[in-house]
Coordinates of C-alpha atoms in Angstrom, one line a residue:
M1086 CA 25.4 16.3 -7.5
G1087 CA 23.1 14.0 -9.4
T1088 CA 24.2 11.5 -12.0
R1089 CA 24.2 11.7 -15.7
A1090 CA 20.8 9.8 -17.0
R1091 CA 21.4 7.5 -19.9
G1092 CA 19.4 7.7 -22.5
K1093 CA 16.4 5.0 -23.9
T1094 CA 16.7 5.9 -27.6
A1095 CA 19.2 4.4 -29.4
R1096 CA 21.4 5.9 -31.7
P1097 CA 24.7 5.5 -33.6
R1098 CA 27.7 5.4 -31.6
L1099 CA 30.1 8.5 -31.4
R1100 CA 33.1 8.7 -33.0
H1101 CA 35.6 10.4 -31.4
T1102 CA 37.7 13.0 -33.2
G1103 CA 41.0 12.3 -31.5
E1104 CA 40.4 15.2 -29.5
P1105 CA 40.1 14.5 -25.3
G1106 CA 36.7 15.4 -23.9
R1107 CA 35.2 15.8 -27.7
R1108 CA 32.8 13.4 -29.6
H1109 CA 30.8 13.8 -32.7
S1110 CA 27.4 12.6 -33.6
P1111 CA 27.1 11.1 -37.5
Y1112 CA 23.7 13.7 -37.6
G1113 CA 25.9 16.8 -37.2
D1114 CA 24.0 17.6 -33.9
E1115 CA 24.6 16.8 -30.2
G1116 CA 25.7 13.3 -29.6
H1117 CA 23.8 10.3 -27.8
R1118 CA 25.7 8.1 -25.6
V1119 CA 24.1 4.4 -26.1
R1120 CA 24.1 1.4 -23.9
P1121 CA 23.5 -2.0 -25.7
G1122 CA 19.7 -2.9 -25.6
D1123 CA 18.2 0.3 -24.9
E1124 CA 16.3 0.7 -28.0
S1125 CA 14.5 -2.6 -26.9
A1126 CA 14.4 -1.2 -23.3
A1127 CA 12.3 1.7 -24.2
R1128 CA 9.5 -0.3 -26.2
A1129 CA 9.2 -2.6 -23.7
E1130 CA 9.1 0.7 -21.1
S1131 CA 6.2 2.2 -23.4
A1132 CA 4.6 -1.0 -24.3
Q1133 CA 4.0 -1.5 -20.4
E1134 CA 3.1 2.5 -19.6
A1135 CA 0.6 2.3 -22.5
A1136 CA -1.4 -0.9 -21.2
R1137 CA -1.7 0.9 -17.8
G1138 CA -3.3 3.8 -19.9
T1139 CA -0.9 6.6 -19.1
A1140 CA -0.4 7.2 -22.7
A1141 CA -3.5 10.6 -22.2
T1142 CA -1.0 11.7 -19.4
G1143 CA 2.4 11.5 -21.1
P1144 CA 5.2 9.2 -21.6
V1145 CA 7.7 7.7 -19.5
D1146 CA 11.3 8.9 -19.5
G1147 CA 12.9 9.1 -23.1
G1148 CA 16.1 9.7 -25.2
H1149 CA 19.2 11.6 -23.5
G1150 CA 21.6 13.4 -25.2
R1151 CA 24.9 15.1 -24.3
R1152 CA 25.7 19.0 -25.1
P1153 CA 28.5 19.9 -28.1
R1154 CA 31.6 20.1 -26.7
G1155 CA 34.9 22.0 -28.5
S1156 CA 37.2 24.0 -28.0
R1157 CA 37.0 28.5 -28.1
S1158 CA 37.8 30.1 -31.6
A1159 CA 40.2 32.8 -31.3
R1160 CA 38.2 34.9 -33.2
R1161 CA 34.6 34.5 -32.1
R1162 CA 33.3 38.1 -33.4
R1163 CA 31.1 39.8 -30.2
G1164 CA 29.2 41.8 -32.4
H1165 CA 27.8 38.6 -34.3
R1166 CA 26.9 36.1 -31.3
A1167 CA 22.9 35.1 -31.9
L1168 CA 22.1 35.5 -28.2
R1169 CA 19.1 33.7 -28.1
W1170 CA 17.6 35.8 -24.9
S1171 CA 14.4 34.0 -24.5
L1172 CA 14.8 31.2 -26.8
T1173 CA 14.1 28.8 -23.6
V1174 CA 11.6 31.2 -22.3
L1175 CA 9.5 30.4 -25.1
A1176 CA 9.7 26.8 -25.1
V1177 CA 8.5 26.7 -21.4
L1178 CA 5.7 29.1 -22.4
I1179 CA 4.4 27.1 -25.2
L1180 CA 4.9 24.2 -23.1
G1181 CA 2.5 26.1 -20.7
T1182 CA -0.2 27.0 -23.0
A1183 CA -0.5 25.1 -25.5
G1184 CA -2.3 22.1 -24.3
A1185 CA -2.2 18.1 -23.9
G1186 CA -2.7 17.3 -27.2
Y1187 CA 0.6 16.3 -28.3
L1188 CA 1.6 14.4 -25.4
Y1189 CA 0.4 11.1 -27.5
Y1190 CA 3.6 11.4 -29.2
Q1191 CA 5.6 9.4 -27.3
H1192 CA 8.9 10.0 -29.4
L1193 CA 8.8 13.7 -28.5
N1194 CA 10.7 12.0 -25.2
G1195 CA 13.4 11.6 -27.5
N1196 CA 14.1 14.7 -29.0
I1197 CA 14.9 16.0 -25.5
R1198 CA 18.8 16.0 -24.7
K1199 CA 19.5 16.1 -20.7
D1200 CA 22.3 17.1 -18.4
D1201 CA 23.4 17.4 -14.8
L1202 CA 21.9 20.4 -12.8
N1203 CA 24.5 21.5 -10.5
L1204 CA 28.2 21.0 -11.0
G1205 CA 29.4 22.8 -7.9
D1206 CA 29.8 21.6 -4.6
E1207 CA 26.7 20.1 -2.7
K1208 CA 27.5 22.0 0.5
D1209 CA 27.4 25.2 -0.8
R1210 CA 24.0 24.9 -2.3
P1211 CA 21.4 27.2 -0.7
A1212 CA 18.4 25.8 1.1
E1213 CA 15.7 24.6 -1.0
A1214 CA 12.2 27.1 -0.1
E1215 CA 10.2 26.5 2.5
A1216 CA 6.4 25.5 2.4
N1217 CA 4.2 28.1 2.8
A1218 CA 0.9 27.7 5.4
A1219 CA -0.8 25.6 2.6
G1220 CA 2.2 23.6 2.5
Q1221 CA 2.8 24.4 -1.6
T1222 CA 6.1 25.7 -2.5
P1223 CA 7.7 27.7 -4.8
L1224 CA 9.4 26.6 -8.4
N1225 CA 12.8 28.5 -9.4
I1226 CA 13.9 27.2 -13.2
L1227 CA 17.3 28.8 -14.9
L1228 CA 16.4 29.5 -18.8
I1229 CA 19.4 29.6 -20.7
G1230 CA 20.1 30.4 -24.0
S1231 CA 23.9 29.3 -25.7
D1232 CA 25.3 31.0 -28.4
A1233 CA 27.0 27.4 -29.7
R1234 CA 27.4 27.1 -33.4
D1235 CA 27.2 23.2 -33.0
T1236 CA 24.6 22.3 -35.9
R1237 CA 25.2 23.7 -39.6
E1238 CA 21.5 25.1 -39.1
N1239 CA 22.6 27.1 -35.6
Q1240 CA 26.1 28.1 -37.4
K1241 CA 24.1 29.5 -40.4
L1242 CA 21.7 31.6 -38.1
G1243 CA 24.8 33.1 -35.7
A1244 CA 26.3 34.1 -38.6
A1245 CA 29.9 33.4 -37.3
R1246 CA 31.6 30.7 -39.5
D1247 CA 34.8 31.0 -37.7
T1248 CA 32.9 29.8 -34.7
F1249 CA 31.3 26.5 -35.6
D1250 CA 31.5 24.1 -32.8
G1251 CA 33.2 26.1 -30.1
V1252 CA 32.9 26.1 -26.5
P1253 CA 29.2 28.0 -26.0
L1254 CA 28.7 30.8 -24.0
A1255 CA 25.4 31.5 -21.8
D1256 CA 24.8 34.6 -23.5
V1257 CA 20.7 34.1 -22.0
Q1258 CA 20.5 34.2 -18.6
M1259 CA 17.1 34.2 -16.7
L1260 CA 16.0 32.9 -13.8
L1261 CA 11.7 32.0 -14.2
H1262 CA 10.6 32.2 -10.1
L1263 CA 6.9 30.2 -10.1
S1264 CA 5.3 31.3 -6.6
A1265 CA 3.9 29.2 -4.5
D1266 CA 0.3 29.6 -4.6
R1267 CA 1.1 29.8 -8.2
S1268 CA -0.7 33.7 -8.3
N1269 CA 2.2 35.0 -10.3
M1270 CA 5.4 34.8 -11.7
S1271 CA 8.6 36.5 -11.5
V1272 CA 11.5 36.7 -14.6
V1273 CA 14.4 38.0 -13.6
S1274 CA 17.4 38.9 -16.5
V1275 CA 20.8 39.0 -15.7
P1276 CA 23.0 40.8 -18.5
R1277 CA 25.8 38.5 -20.0
D1278 CA 28.3 40.5 -19.0
T1279 CA 28.0 40.4 -15.7
L1280 CA 30.5 40.4 -13.4
V1281 CA 30.9 37.5 -11.0
H1282 CA 32.8 35.2 -9.4
I1283 CA 32.0 31.6 -10.7
P1284 CA 32.5 28.8 -8.3
K1285 CA 34.6 25.4 -9.0
C1286 CA 33.1 23.0 -11.3
T1287 CA 33.5 19.9 -12.2
D1288 CA 33.0 18.3 -15.5
P1289 CA 30.7 14.7 -15.1
D1290 CA 31.6 13.7 -18.6
D1291 CA 35.7 13.3 -17.9
G1292 CA 36.0 14.7 -14.3
K1293 CA 37.8 17.9 -15.5
V1294 CA 38.0 20.4 -12.4
Y1295 CA 37.3 24.2 -13.2
P1296 CA 38.4 25.7 -10.5
A1297 CA 36.9 28.9 -9.0
T1298 CA 37.1 32.1 -10.7
V1299 CA 39.6 34.2 -8.6
L1300 CA 38.9 37.6 -10.3
P1301 CA 35.4 38.8 -11.6
T1302 CA 34.5 36.8 -14.8
A1303 CA 31.6 37.3 -17.3
V1304 CA 28.6 35.4 -16.4
N1305 CA 28.3 34.0 -19.4
Q1306 CA 31.4 31.8 -19.6
S1307 CA 30.2 29.7 -17.2
L1308 CA 28.5 27.5 -19.8
G1309 CA 32.1 26.4 -21.3
R1310 CA 32.9 25.3 -17.9
G1311 CA 31.6 21.7 -17.5
G1312 CA 27.8 23.3 -18.6
P1313 CA 24.4 24.5 -17.6
G1314 CA 25.2 23.1 -14.4
C1315 CA 28.1 25.4 -13.9
T1316 CA 25.7 28.1 -14.9
V1317 CA 23.6 27.0 -12.2
A1318 CA 26.2 26.7 -9.4
T1319 CA 26.8 30.5 -10.3
W1320 CA 23.4 31.9 -10.2
E1321 CA 23.1 30.0 -6.4
K1322 CA 26.4 31.8 -5.8
L1323 CA 25.1 34.9 -6.9
T1324 CA 21.8 34.7 -5.7
G1325 CA 21.5 33.1 -2.9
I1326 CA 18.4 31.2 -4.2
H1327 CA 17.8 27.6 -4.7
I1328 CA 17.4 26.4 -8.1
D1329 CA 15.1 23.4 -9.4
H1330 CA 15.7 22.6 -12.6
F1331 CA 17.1 24.2 -15.4
M1332 CA 16.1 24.5 -19.6
K1333 CA 18.5 25.3 -22.2
I1334 CA 17.9 25.8 -26.0
D1335 CA 19.9 26.5 -29.5
F1336 CA 19.5 28.9 -31.9
A1337 CA 17.0 27.8 -34.3
G1338 CA 14.0 26.9 -32.2
V1339 CA 13.0 30.3 -32.1
V1340 CA 12.9 30.6 -36.0
S1341 CA 10.7 27.5 -35.9
M1342 CA 8.5 28.5 -33.0
A1343 CA 7.5 31.9 -34.0
D1344 CA 6.7 30.4 -37.4
A1345 CA 4.7 27.8 -36.0
I1346 CA 2.4 30.3 -34.3
G1347 CA 2.0 32.8 -37.1
G1348 CA 4.1 35.6 -35.7
V1349 CA 4.9 37.5 -33.0
P1350 CA 3.5 41.2 -32.7
V1351 CA 6.0 43.9 -31.8
C1352 CA 6.2 47.8 -31.7
V1353 CA 9.1 50.1 -32.2
D1354 CA 8.6 54.1 -32.0
A1355 CA 10.1 54.9 -35.3
N1356 CA 11.8 52.9 -38.7
I1357 CA 14.6 51.1 -37.6
L1358 CA 17.4 49.1 -39.6
S1359 CA 19.9 47.6 -37.1
R1360 CA 23.1 47.9 -39.2
D1361 CA 26.2 50.9 -38.7
R1362 CA 28.6 51.3 -41.5
Q1363 CA 30.8 48.9 -39.6
G1364 CA 28.2 45.7 -40.5
H1365 CA 27.4 46.0 -37.3
G1366 CA 23.9 45.0 -35.9
S1367 CA 21.3 42.3 -36.4
G1368 CA 20.0 43.7 -39.8
L1369 CA 16.8 44.1 -38.1
K1370 CA 14.4 46.6 -40.6
L1371 CA 11.2 47.5 -39.8
A1372 CA 8.4 50.6 -40.2
K1373 CA 7.3 52.3 -37.2
G1374 CA 4.4 50.7 -35.6
T1375 CA 3.5 47.4 -34.8
H1376 CA 4.2 44.3 -36.9
P1377 CA 3.9 40.1 -36.5
V1378 CA 8.0 38.7 -36.6
K1379 CA 8.6 35.7 -37.4
G1380 CA 11.2 33.2 -38.5
K1381 CA 14.5 35.0 -39.2
Q1382 CA 13.3 38.7 -38.3
A1383 CA 12.1 37.5 -34.7
L1384 CA 15.4 36.1 -34.7
Q1385 CA 16.8 39.4 -35.4
W1386 CA 14.5 40.9 -33.3
L1387 CA 15.8 39.3 -30.1
R1388 CA 19.5 39.8 -31.4
T1389 CA 19.2 43.6 -31.3
R1390 CA 21.3 45.7 -29.5
Y1391 CA 22.2 48.4 -32.2
G1392 CA 19.4 50.6 -32.7
F1393 CA 17.5 50.2 -30.0
G1394 CA 17.6 53.1 -27.1
D1395 CA 21.4 53.3 -26.0
G1396 CA 22.8 50.6 -27.9
S1397 CA 23.4 48.3 -24.7
D1398 CA 22.8 44.6 -23.8
L1399 CA 19.8 46.7 -21.5
M1400 CA 17.8 47.8 -24.0
R1401 CA 18.5 44.3 -25.6
A1402 CA 16.9 42.7 -22.5
R1403 CA 14.0 45.0 -22.5
A1404 CA 13.0 44.1 -26.2
Q1405 CA 13.0 40.9 -25.0
H1406 CA 10.6 40.9 -22.2
M1407 CA 8.4 42.9 -24.9
Y1408 CA 9.0 39.9 -26.8
M1409 CA 8.2 37.3 -24.7
N1410 CA 4.9 39.3 -23.2
A1411 CA 3.5 39.5 -26.9
M1412 CA 3.7 35.8 -26.8
V1413 CA 2.2 34.9 -23.9
R1414 CA -0.7 37.4 -25.1
R1415 CA -0.8 36.0 -28.6
L1416 CA -0.8 32.1 -27.1
R1417 CA -3.4 32.6 -24.4
E1418 CA -6.0 34.8 -26.5
N1419 CA -5.6 32.7 -29.9
A1420 CA -8.2 30.3 -30.7
T1421 CA -6.3 29.2 -33.8
L1422 CA -3.6 27.6 -31.6
T1423 CA -5.7 24.7 -30.7
N1424 CA -5.5 23.4 -33.9
P1425 CA -4.1 19.7 -33.3
G1426 CA -1.5 19.8 -36.1
K1427 CA -0.1 23.3 -35.3
L1428 CA 0.1 22.3 -31.4
R1429 CA 2.1 19.1 -32.7
S1430 CA 4.7 21.6 -34.5
L1431 CA 4.7 23.2 -31.7
A1432 CA 5.8 20.5 -29.4
E1433 CA 8.3 18.9 -31.9
T1434 CA 9.8 22.5 -32.2
A1435 CA 10.0 22.5 -28.4
T1436 CA 11.7 19.6 -27.3
G1437 CA 13.7 19.2 -30.3
A1438 CA 15.6 22.5 -29.1
L1439 CA 15.7 21.6 -25.6
T1440 CA 18.7 20.5 -23.1
V1441 CA 16.9 20.0 -19.5
D1442 CA 17.8 18.5 -16.2
D1443 CA 16.8 14.9 -15.1
G1444 CA 13.9 16.5 -13.5
L1445 CA 12.7 17.4 -16.3
G1446 CA 13.6 15.0 -18.7
T1447 CA 10.4 13.2 -19.9
V1448 CA 7.5 15.2 -22.0
K1449 CA 5.3 13.8 -19.0
K1450 CA 7.6 16.4 -16.6
L1451 CA 7.7 19.0 -19.0
Y1452 CA 3.7 18.6 -19.3
D1453 CA 3.4 18.7 -15.2
L1454 CA 5.3 22.1 -15.3
A1455 CA 3.4 23.3 -17.8
T1456 CA 0.3 22.6 -16.0
E1457 CA 1.8 24.8 -13.2
L1458 CA 2.4 27.6 -15.2
R1459 CA -0.8 27.8 -17.1
R1460 CA -2.3 28.4 -13.6
V1461 CA -0.8 32.1 -13.9
P1462 CA -2.6 34.7 -15.0
T1463 CA -1.0 37.3 -17.4
K1464 CA -1.3 40.1 -15.4
G1465 CA 0.4 38.0 -12.7
I1466 CA 4.0 37.6 -15.1
T1467 CA 6.6 40.1 -14.1
M1468 CA 9.6 40.6 -16.1
T1469 CA 12.9 42.0 -15.0
T1470 CA 16.2 42.8 -15.3
M1471 CA 19.4 42.7 -12.3
P1472 CA 19.8 46.2 -11.2
N1473 CA 23.5 46.9 -12.4
R1474 CA 26.6 49.5 -12.9
Y1475 CA 28.7 49.5 -15.2
A1476 CA 33.0 48.5 -14.2
G1477 CA 34.3 49.4 -17.4
A1478 CA 32.5 47.6 -20.5
R1479 CA 30.8 45.4 -18.2
V1480 CA 28.1 45.5 -15.2
K1481 CA 27.8 44.7 -11.5
P1482 CA 24.8 44.1 -9.4
T1483 CA 23.5 47.2 -7.2
E1484 CA 22.5 46.6 -3.9
D1485 CA 19.3 47.1 -5.4
A1486 CA 19.5 43.8 -7.6
F1487 CA 20.1 42.0 -3.9
T1488 CA 17.2 43.2 -3.3
L1489 CA 15.4 41.9 -6.1
F1490 CA 17.2 38.5 -5.0
R1491 CA 15.6 38.7 -1.9
L1492 CA 12.2 39.2 -3.2
V1493 CA 12.7 36.5 -5.2
R1494 CA 13.9 34.2 -2.5
E1495 CA 11.3 35.6 -0.3
D1496 CA 8.4 34.8 -2.6
I1497 CA 7.3 38.1 -3.0
A1498 CA 5.2 38.9 -5.6
L1499 CA 6.7 41.7 -8.0
T1500 CA 3.6 43.2 -9.0
G1501 CA 3.4 45.0 -5.8
K1502 CA 0.3 42.9 -4.6
G1503 CA 2.1 40.0 -3.1
K1504 CA 2.6 39.0 0.5
H1505 CA 5.9 38.5 2.2
S1506 CA 6.3 34.9 4.0
K1507 CA 6.1 34.5 7.4
A1508 CA 8.4 31.8 7.2
A1509 CA 11.2 33.8 5.6
E1510 CA 11.3 36.2 8.3
T1511 CA 12.2 33.6 10.9
R1512 CA 13.9 31.1 9.2
V1513 CA 17.0 29.7 11.2
S1514 CA 19.8 28.6 8.8
D1515 CA 20.2 24.6 9.3
D1516 CA 23.9 25.6 9.4
P1517 CA 25.6 25.4 12.8
A1518 CA 27.1 28.6 14.3
A1519 CA 30.5 28.8 15.4
D1520 CA 30.9 30.7 18.8
E1521 CA 30.8 34.1 19.2
D1522 CA 34.6 34.3 20.0
E1523 CA 35.5 32.3 16.4
I1524 CA 33.6 34.8 13.9
V1525 CA 35.1 37.0 12.2
V1526 CA 32.8 40.1 11.3
R1527 CA 34.0 42.8 9.2
V1528 CA 31.9 45.8 10.4
R1529 CA 31.5 48.9 7.9
N1530 CA 29.8 52.6 8.1
G1531 CA 27.0 52.6 5.4
T1532 CA 25.6 55.6 7.4
R1533 CA 26.2 58.3 4.1
T1534 CA 23.0 59.3 2.5
D1535 CA 22.0 61.8 -0.3
T1536 CA 21.8 64.3 2.0
L1537 CA 23.5 63.5 4.9
A1538 CA 27.7 62.9 5.4
P1539 CA 28.6 59.6 7.0
V1540 CA 28.5 59.4 10.9
G1541 CA 32.5 59.5 12.2
G1542 CA 33.9 56.6 13.6
R1543 CA 30.5 54.7 13.9
A1544 CA 31.7 51.2 12.7
S1545 CA 34.1 51.7 15.3
E1546 CA 31.7 52.2 17.8
V1547 CA 29.2 49.2 16.8
T1548 CA 32.3 47.3 16.6
R1549 CA 33.0 47.8 20.3
V1550 CA 29.4 46.9 20.8
L1551 CA 29.9 43.5 19.4
T1552 CA 33.2 42.6 21.0
G1553 CA 31.2 43.6 24.2
K1554 CA 28.8 40.6 23.4
G1555 CA 32.0 38.3 22.7
F1556 CA 32.3 38.4 19.1
T1557 CA 36.3 39.6 19.8
K1558 CA 37.1 38.6 16.3
A1559 CA 35.0 41.7 14.9
K1560 CA 37.1 44.4 13.0
A1561 CA 36.2 47.8 12.2
D1562 CA 36.4 48.4 8.0
T1563 CA 37.8 52.1 7.7
S1564 CA 38.3 51.9 4.2
G1565 CA 35.4 54.3 3.8
A1566 CA 31.8 55.1 4.2
L1567 CA 29.3 53.5 2.3
A1568 CA 25.1 54.8 1.6
E1569 CA 23.0 51.8 2.8
A1570 CA 19.6 52.6 3.4
T1571 CA 18.8 50.5 6.2
T1572 CA 21.5 47.6 8.3
A1573 CA 22.0 44.5 7.3
V1574 CA 24.3 41.4 7.5
R1575 CA 25.5 39.9 4.4
Y1576 CA 27.5 36.4 4.1
P1577 CA 29.6 35.2 1.0
D1578 CA 28.4 31.4 1.0
A1579 CA 26.5 29.0 2.9
A1580 CA 28.8 27.9 5.2
L1581 CA 28.9 30.9 6.7
E1582 CA 25.2 31.6 7.3
G1583 CA 25.1 30.4 10.5
D1584 CA 27.3 32.6 11.9
A1585 CA 26.0 35.7 10.2
Q1586 CA 22.7 34.8 11.4
R1587 CA 24.4 35.0 15.0
V1588 CA 25.6 38.2 14.8
A1589 CA 22.7 39.7 13.5
R1590 CA 20.1 38.4 16.4
S1591 CA 23.1 39.4 18.9
L1592 CA 22.2 42.9 17.7
G1593 CA 18.3 42.5 17.4
I1594 CA 18.8 42.6 13.7
P1595 CA 16.2 40.8 11.9
L1596 CA 17.0 37.5 9.9
R1597 CA 15.3 39.3 7.1
A1598 CA 18.4 41.5 6.8
V1599 CA 21.1 38.4 6.8
T1600 CA 21.2 37.7 3.1
R1601 CA 23.9 36.0 1.1
S1602 CA 26.1 38.2 -1.3
P1603 CA 29.1 37.4 -3.2
S1604 CA 30.8 40.8 -3.0
V1605 CA 31.4 40.4 0.8
P1606 CA 34.5 38.5 1.6
G1607 CA 33.1 37.2 5.1
V1608 CA 30.6 38.3 7.2
T1609 CA 30.0 41.5 7.3
L1610 CA 27.9 43.7 8.9
I1611 CA 26.9 47.3 7.2
V1612 CA 25.5 50.2 9.9
G1613 CA 23.1 51.7 7.7
A1614 CA 21.3 55.1 7.9
D1615 CA 19.0 53.8 10.0
W1616 CA 21.1 53.3 12.8
R1617 CA 23.4 56.7 13.1
S1618 CA 23.7 56.7 16.8
G1619 CA 23.4 54.8 19.9
T1620 CA 24.0 50.9 20.8
T1621 CA 20.7 49.7 20.2
Y1622 CA 19.5 49.0 17.0
E1623 CA 15.3 49.2 16.5
A1624 CA 14.4 47.8 13.2
P1625 CA 12.4 49.8 10.7
K1626 CA 9.1 48.8 9.0
R1627 CA 10.1 46.3 6.0
D1628 CA 9.6 47.7 2.6
D1629 CA 9.0 44.8 -0.1
G1630 CA 8.7 47.1 -2.8
L1631 CA 10.5 46.3 -6.2
P1632 CA 13.3 48.5 -6.6
S1633 CA 12.9 51.5 -10.1
S1634 CA 16.0 50.2 -11.3
A1635 CA 14.8 46.4 -12.0
D1636 CA 13.0 48.0 -14.9
A1637 CA 9.9 46.0 -14.6
L1638 CA 7.2 44.7 -17.0
N1639 CA 4.0 43.4 -16.5
A1640 CA 3.2 40.7 -19.6
A1641 CA -0.7 41.8 -19.4
E1642 CA 0.7 45.6 -20.8
K1643 CA 0.3 46.5 -24.4
G1644 CA 0.9 49.2 -26.7
K1645 CA 4.7 49.6 -25.3
C1646 CA 7.3 50.0 -28.3
M1647 CA 11.0 50.1 -28.3
P1648 CA 12.4 53.3 -28.7
V1649 CA 14.3 53.9 -31.6
N1650 CA 18.3 55.5 -31.9
P1651 CA 17.9 58.0 -34.1
D1652 CA 21.5 57.1 -36.0
Y1653 CA 19.8 53.8 -36.9
T1654 CA 16.4 54.8 -39.0
W1655 CA 15.8 54.9 -42.1

């Protein structure tokens, strides 16, 4: 885990509230750690860089802030949490399309706050993505929208006075995957109430250790367990995808950015008023058709759940994807955004709203990222939502979700036109495997299909094949048959990847079928419907198609409208 960087821009010293682990800035915003002499050092460093002629490409390291801290309010009102879905996405896209003129303004560095990338155990992190034949590597950025009411402005927009300065929730989470060849970009949303096992996280400020959750816990609670680095660790555990950076944004940013670009066009298929008799809803009121929304109305669109479709978070995510698509097109098609003053306004807003890891902690680094993002054509951008199923009032990932994660992990375009990486087909884990007689393997019967009953005793039969190959600790799980189209080997954490691959190789199962999944307790072999008989496995031709349950939306698609629930019309 990296060391938290110190700020280069001097700010007034924080005054301690007397509450452990909690400080406040005289600004009423996120505080800044300061060391004597930092201000003069920053000026000297900027002057040296300017003398070397780097002003045209962006200034060097700048200010650093720390995230707000506080205790959870006992009266948080769920319906009023301002879940800024893609506030972070919007900042990325703005930086990625607005141009380079604002890079001359060195004070923008001082706007950017920084935090640690990963607060989990380093040994549990997935391996970094492998380079393609041209030596290019993909890039994975976790985008986080916090519901923190850490400033008066954010609290006002969140409409929740009783939760001011409470423990924030990561109520918007999206993974932005930029392909190695920069031909496509995938965005994967995870519903805020997805049940996961949050790993152990250590707060770098006070050393407090948050133990791993025993019971499945809503993924949005990860942010309050030390900071965004715990959300990153949680995503890596869930998806098996190595995350290179994160970007977190506050509430007020979306209002200012929507104003700065003159509004974002959105569409509804009927008149909508997002407000019920109990006062639930965002307050969004629009007539049927397409309208440019900005300011508080843009915020209402991104918050709306009551009124869209079935009123679920899944419909809200779809509305957020539509907003993002429209913003991408507007930024790329509207020539007026080349106005230097407008660009400066966008840059001020975006950098002032961001908290990032050290790897993105300067305007130059953000500009370099923006340069990469601008290479992706609009038609190459696909937004998806993690396939899921209800578990009470929450949701859990389905097997389609892990297919989606695999496609991202293997750098396969979700547009349906990408090619899979040969490296992903044959990559051997760096984790050394134990001997066969030391590997505990659970074997499950997954031969049930929509039209065929499961093959009785199939798990026991394949278990005998494994024990004959030296896996004496293999055990058949007879708790019930699953429905798995293809045979797979799954493992819960990086420490068992090598063991899982050894099991697969012994049976002739391709390495692409070996995936990480937090839903299994250990190395688990699932005998799929493609292996209903016999003792020798023959791998079917791979299918790299995007599951329909991912609800994909391409950024180039126009004319899409959100369906309005008849109970919320006027």
